[in-house]
PDB file of C-alpha atoms in Angstrom:
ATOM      1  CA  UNK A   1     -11.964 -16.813  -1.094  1.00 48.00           C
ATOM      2  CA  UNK A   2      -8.547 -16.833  -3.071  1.00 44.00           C
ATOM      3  CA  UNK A   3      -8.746 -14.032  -5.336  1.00 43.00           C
ATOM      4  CA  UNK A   4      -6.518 -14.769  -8.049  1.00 41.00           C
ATOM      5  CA  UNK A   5      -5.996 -18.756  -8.709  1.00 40.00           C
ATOM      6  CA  UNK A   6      -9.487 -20.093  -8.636  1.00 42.00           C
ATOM      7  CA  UNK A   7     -10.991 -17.398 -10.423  1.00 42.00           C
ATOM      8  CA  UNK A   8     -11.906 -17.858 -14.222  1.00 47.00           C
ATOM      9  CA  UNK A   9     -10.529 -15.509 -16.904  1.00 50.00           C
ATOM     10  CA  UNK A  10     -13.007 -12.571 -16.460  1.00 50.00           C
ATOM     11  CA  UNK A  11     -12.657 -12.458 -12.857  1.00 55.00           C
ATOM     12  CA  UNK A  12      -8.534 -12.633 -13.086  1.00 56.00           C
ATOM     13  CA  UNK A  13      -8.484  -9.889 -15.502  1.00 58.00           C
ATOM     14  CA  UNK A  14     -10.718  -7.799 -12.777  1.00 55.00           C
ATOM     15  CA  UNK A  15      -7.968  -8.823 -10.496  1.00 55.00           C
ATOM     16  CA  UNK A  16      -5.604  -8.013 -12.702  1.00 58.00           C
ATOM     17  CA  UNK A  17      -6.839  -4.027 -13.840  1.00 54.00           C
ATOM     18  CA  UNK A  18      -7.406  -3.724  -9.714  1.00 56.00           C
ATOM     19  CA  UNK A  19      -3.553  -4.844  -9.157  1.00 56.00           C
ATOM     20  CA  UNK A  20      -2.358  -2.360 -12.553  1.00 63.00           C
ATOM     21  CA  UNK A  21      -3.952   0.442 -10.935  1.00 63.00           C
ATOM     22  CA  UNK A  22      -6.589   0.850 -13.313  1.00 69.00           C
ATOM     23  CA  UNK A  23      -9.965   2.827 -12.835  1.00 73.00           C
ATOM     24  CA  UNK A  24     -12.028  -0.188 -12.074  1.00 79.00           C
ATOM     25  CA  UNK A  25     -14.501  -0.739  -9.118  1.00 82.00           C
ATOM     26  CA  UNK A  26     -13.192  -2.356  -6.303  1.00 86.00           C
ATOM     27  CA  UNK A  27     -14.967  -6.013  -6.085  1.00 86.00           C
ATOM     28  CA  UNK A  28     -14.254  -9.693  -5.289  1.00 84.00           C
ATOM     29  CA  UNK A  29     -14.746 -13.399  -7.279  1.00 83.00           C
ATOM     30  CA  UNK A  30     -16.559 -15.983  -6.172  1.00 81.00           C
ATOM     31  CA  UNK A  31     -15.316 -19.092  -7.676  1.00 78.00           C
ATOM     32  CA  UNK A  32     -17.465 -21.369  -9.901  1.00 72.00           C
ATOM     33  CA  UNK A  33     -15.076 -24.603  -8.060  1.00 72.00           C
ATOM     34  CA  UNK A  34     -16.687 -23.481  -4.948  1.00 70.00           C
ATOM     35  CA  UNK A  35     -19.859 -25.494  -5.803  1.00 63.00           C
ATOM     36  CA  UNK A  36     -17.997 -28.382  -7.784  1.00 60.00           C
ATOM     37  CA  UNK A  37     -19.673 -29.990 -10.975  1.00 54.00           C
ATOM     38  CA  UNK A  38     -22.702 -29.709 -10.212  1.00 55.00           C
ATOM     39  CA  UNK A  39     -25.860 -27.298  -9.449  1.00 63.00           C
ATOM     40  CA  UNK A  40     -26.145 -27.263  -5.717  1.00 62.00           C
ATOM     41  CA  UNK A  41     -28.982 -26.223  -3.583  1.00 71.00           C
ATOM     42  CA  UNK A  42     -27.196 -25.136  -0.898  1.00 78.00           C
ATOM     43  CA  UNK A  43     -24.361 -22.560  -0.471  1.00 79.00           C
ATOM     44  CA  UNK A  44     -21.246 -24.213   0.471  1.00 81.00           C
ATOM     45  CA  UNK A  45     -20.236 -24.235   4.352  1.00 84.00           C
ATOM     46  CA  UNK A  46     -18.784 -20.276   5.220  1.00 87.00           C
ATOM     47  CA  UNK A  47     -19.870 -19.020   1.860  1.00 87.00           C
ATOM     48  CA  UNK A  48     -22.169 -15.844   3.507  1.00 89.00           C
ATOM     49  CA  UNK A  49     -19.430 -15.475   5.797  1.00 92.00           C
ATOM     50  CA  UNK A  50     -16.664 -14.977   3.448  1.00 91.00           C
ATOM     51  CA  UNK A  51     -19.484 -12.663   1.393  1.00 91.00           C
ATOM     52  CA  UNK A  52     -19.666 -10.546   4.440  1.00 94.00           C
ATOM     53  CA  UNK A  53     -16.693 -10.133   4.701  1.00 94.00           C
ATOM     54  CA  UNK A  54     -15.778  -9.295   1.538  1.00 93.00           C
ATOM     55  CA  UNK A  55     -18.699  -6.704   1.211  1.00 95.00           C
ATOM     56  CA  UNK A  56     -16.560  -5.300   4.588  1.00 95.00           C
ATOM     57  CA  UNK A  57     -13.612  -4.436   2.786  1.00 94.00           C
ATOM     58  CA  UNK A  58     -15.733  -3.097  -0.539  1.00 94.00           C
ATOM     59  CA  UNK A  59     -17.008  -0.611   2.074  1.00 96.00           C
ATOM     60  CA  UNK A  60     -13.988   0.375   4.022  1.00 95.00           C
ATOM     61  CA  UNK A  61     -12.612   0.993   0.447  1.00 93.00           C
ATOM     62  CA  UNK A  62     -14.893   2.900  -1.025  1.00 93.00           C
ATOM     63  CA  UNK A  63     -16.383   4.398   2.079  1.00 95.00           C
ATOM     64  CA  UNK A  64     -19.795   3.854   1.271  1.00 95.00           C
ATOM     65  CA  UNK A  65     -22.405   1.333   3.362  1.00 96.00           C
ATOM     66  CA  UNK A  66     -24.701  -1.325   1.800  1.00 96.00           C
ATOM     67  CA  UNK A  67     -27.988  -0.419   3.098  1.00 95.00           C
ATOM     68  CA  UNK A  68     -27.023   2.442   3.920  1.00 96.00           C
ATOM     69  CA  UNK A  69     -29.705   5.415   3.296  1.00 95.00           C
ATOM     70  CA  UNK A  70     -27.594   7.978   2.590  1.00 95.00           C
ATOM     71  CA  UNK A  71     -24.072   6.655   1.104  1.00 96.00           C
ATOM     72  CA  UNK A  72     -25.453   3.377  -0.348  1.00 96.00           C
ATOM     73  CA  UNK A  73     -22.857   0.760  -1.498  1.00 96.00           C
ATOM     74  CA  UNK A  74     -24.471  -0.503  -5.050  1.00 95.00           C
ATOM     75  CA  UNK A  75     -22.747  -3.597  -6.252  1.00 93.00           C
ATOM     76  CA  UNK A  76     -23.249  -5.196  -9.516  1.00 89.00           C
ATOM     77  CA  UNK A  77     -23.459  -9.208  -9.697  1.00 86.00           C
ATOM     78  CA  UNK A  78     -22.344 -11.043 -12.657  1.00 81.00           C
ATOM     79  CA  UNK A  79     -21.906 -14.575 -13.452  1.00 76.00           C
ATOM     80  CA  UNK A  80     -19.153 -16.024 -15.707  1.00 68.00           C
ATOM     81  CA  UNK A  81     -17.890 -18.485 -18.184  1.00 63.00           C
ATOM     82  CA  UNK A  82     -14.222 -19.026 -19.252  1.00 61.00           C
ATOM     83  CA  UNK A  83     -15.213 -17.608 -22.620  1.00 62.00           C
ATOM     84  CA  UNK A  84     -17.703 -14.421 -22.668  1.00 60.00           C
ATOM     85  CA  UNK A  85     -20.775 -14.962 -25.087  1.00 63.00           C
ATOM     86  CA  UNK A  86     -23.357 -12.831 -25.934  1.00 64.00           C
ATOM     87  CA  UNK A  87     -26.943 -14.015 -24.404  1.00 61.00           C
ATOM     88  CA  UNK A  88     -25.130 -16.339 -21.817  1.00 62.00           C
ATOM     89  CA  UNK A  89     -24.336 -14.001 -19.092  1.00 69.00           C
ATOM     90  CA  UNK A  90     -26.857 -12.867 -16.302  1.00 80.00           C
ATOM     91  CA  UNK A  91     -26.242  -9.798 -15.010  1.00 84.00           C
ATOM     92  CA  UNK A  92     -28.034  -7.914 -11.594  1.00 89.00           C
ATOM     93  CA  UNK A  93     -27.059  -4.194 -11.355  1.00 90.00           C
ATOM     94  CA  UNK A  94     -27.449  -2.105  -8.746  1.00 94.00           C
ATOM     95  CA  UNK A  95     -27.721  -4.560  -5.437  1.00 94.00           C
ATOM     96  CA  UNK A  96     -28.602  -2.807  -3.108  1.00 95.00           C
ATOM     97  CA  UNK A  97     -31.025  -0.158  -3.884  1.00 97.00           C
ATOM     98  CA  UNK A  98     -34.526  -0.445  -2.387  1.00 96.00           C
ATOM     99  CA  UNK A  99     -37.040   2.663  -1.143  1.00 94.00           C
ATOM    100  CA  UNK A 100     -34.509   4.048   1.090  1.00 95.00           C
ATOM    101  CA  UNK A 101     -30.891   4.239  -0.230  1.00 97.00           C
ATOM    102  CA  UNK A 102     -32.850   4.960  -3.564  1.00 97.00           C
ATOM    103  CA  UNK A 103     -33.026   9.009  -1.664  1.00 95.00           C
ATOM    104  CA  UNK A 104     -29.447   8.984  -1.443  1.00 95.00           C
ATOM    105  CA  UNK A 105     -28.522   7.801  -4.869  1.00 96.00           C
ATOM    106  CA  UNK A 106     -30.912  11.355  -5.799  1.00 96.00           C
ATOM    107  CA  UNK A 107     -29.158  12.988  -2.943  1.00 95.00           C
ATOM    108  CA  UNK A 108     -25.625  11.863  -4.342  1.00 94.00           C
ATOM    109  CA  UNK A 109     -26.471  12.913  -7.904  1.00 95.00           C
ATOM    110  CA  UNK A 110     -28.708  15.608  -7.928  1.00 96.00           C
ATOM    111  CA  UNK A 111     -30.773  13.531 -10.444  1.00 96.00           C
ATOM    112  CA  UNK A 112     -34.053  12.206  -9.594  1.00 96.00           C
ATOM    113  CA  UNK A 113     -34.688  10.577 -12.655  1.00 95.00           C
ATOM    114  CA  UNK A 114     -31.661   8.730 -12.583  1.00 95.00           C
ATOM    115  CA  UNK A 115     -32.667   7.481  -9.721  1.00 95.00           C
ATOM    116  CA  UNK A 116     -35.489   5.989 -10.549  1.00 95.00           C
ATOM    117  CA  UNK A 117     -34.362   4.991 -13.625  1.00 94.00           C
ATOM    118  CA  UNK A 118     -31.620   2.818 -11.992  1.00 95.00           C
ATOM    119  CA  UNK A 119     -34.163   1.585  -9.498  1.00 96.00           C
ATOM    120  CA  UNK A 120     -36.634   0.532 -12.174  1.00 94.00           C
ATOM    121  CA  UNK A 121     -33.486  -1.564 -13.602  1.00 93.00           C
ATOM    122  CA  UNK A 122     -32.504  -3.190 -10.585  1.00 95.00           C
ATOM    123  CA  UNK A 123     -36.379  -4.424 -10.280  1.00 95.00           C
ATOM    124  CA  UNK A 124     -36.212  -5.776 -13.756  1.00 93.00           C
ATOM    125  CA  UNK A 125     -32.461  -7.463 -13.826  1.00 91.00           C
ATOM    126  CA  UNK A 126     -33.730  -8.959 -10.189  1.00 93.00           C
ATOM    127  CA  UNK A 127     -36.660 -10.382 -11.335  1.00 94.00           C
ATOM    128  CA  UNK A 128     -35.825 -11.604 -14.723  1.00 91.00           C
ATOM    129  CA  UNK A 129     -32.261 -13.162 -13.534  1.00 87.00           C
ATOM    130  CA  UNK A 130     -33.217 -14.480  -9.727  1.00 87.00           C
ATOM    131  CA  UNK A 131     -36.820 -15.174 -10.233  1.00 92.00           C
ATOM    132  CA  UNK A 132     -37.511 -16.108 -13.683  1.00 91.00           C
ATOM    133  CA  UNK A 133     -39.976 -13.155 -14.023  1.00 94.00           C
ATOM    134  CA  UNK A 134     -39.913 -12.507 -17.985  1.00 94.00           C
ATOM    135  CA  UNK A 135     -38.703  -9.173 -19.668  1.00 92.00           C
ATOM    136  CA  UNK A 136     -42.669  -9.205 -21.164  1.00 94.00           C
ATOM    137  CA  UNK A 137     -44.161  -8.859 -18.388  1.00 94.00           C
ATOM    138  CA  UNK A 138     -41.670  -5.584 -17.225  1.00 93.00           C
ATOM    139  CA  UNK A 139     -41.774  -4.224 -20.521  1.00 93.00           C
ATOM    140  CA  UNK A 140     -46.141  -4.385 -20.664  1.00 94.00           C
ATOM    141  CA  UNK A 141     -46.039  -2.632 -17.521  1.00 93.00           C
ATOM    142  CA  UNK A 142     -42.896   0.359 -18.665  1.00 93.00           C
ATOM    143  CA  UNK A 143     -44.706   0.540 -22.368  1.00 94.00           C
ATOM    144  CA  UNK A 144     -48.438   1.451 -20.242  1.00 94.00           C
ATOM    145  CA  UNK A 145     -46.152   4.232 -18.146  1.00 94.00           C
ATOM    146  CA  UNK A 146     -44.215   5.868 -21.370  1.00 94.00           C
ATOM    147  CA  UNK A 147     -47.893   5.683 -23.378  1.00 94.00           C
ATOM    148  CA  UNK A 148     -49.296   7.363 -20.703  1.00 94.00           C
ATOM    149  CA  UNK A 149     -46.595  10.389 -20.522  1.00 94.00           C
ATOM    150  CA  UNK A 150     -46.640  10.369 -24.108  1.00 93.00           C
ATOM    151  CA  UNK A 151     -42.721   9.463 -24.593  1.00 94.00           C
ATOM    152  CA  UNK A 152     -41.475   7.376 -26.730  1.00 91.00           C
ATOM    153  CA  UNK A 153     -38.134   6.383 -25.283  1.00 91.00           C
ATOM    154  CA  UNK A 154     -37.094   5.725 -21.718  1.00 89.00           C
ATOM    155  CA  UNK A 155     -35.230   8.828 -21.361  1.00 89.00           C
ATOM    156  CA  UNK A 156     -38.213  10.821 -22.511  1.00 91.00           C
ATOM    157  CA  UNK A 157     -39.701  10.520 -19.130  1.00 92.00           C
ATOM    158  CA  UNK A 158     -39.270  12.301 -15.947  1.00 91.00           C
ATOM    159  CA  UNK A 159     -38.817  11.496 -12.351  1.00 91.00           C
ATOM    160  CA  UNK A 160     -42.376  12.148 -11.721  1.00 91.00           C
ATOM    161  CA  UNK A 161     -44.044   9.385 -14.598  1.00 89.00           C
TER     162      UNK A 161
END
């Protein structure tokens, strides 16, 4: 994957802060060109394996391991457009966390509730962005939990609601 020319502007000025030196994550741009004009069903020919091997290097440089229980590599996937607009970008944070590297995120920060807090986003962004779930049917399910501890705002509740 060429990781300047093909890449549209957001991705170039990621490129770009990475080459200045600036404190940005480490990550890599898949280019829209890669599946032409159209909406393809199927991943173009060495795709995954150019994905793999990126996700290599975002691990040898930040010494972490996606998947792994107790440094977990969490990666954040965004799509793009040449020109940003509100509404029109899908965003999944926190790839990677599941059950088990969930313990060493709390392990890592000391912070259970941040934890599950990030967790509980993850689930949400994942299903609302890959499989169409809607935000309604998250947000039914959250409001029942914060009625139940009697909190009004996310950050009212604690690791154990």
């Amino acid at each position: 994957m060429e990781k300047t020319t093909s890449a549209r502007r957001q991705g170039r000025e990621s490129v770009r802060n990475d080459a200045d030196r600036l404190d940005v994550p480490p990550g890599f741009v898949i280019s829209r060109s890669l599946f032409g004009l159209s909406r393809a069903s199927t991943l173009p020919t060495g795709l995954m394996d150019d994905v793999q091997a990126q996700m290599r290097a975002l691990e040898q440089k930040t010494g972490k391991g996606f998947g792994d229980s107790d440094n977990p590599l969490l990666v954040s996937v965004r799509s793009g457009s040449a020109m940003s607009m509100p509404g029109m970008m899908d965003t999944i944070l926190n790839l990677g966390l599941n059950a088990e590297t969930l313990q060493g995120v709390i392990c890592a920060t000391g912070d259970a509730r941040f934890g599950y807090d990030a967790y509980r986003r993850f689930i949400q962004l994942f299903g609302k962005v890959a499989l169409g779930v809607p935000d309604a049917a998250f947000d039914k399910e959250f409001d029942a939990i914060k009625e139940a501890a009697h909190a009004k705002q996310d950050v009212d509740l604690s690791a154990n609601d």
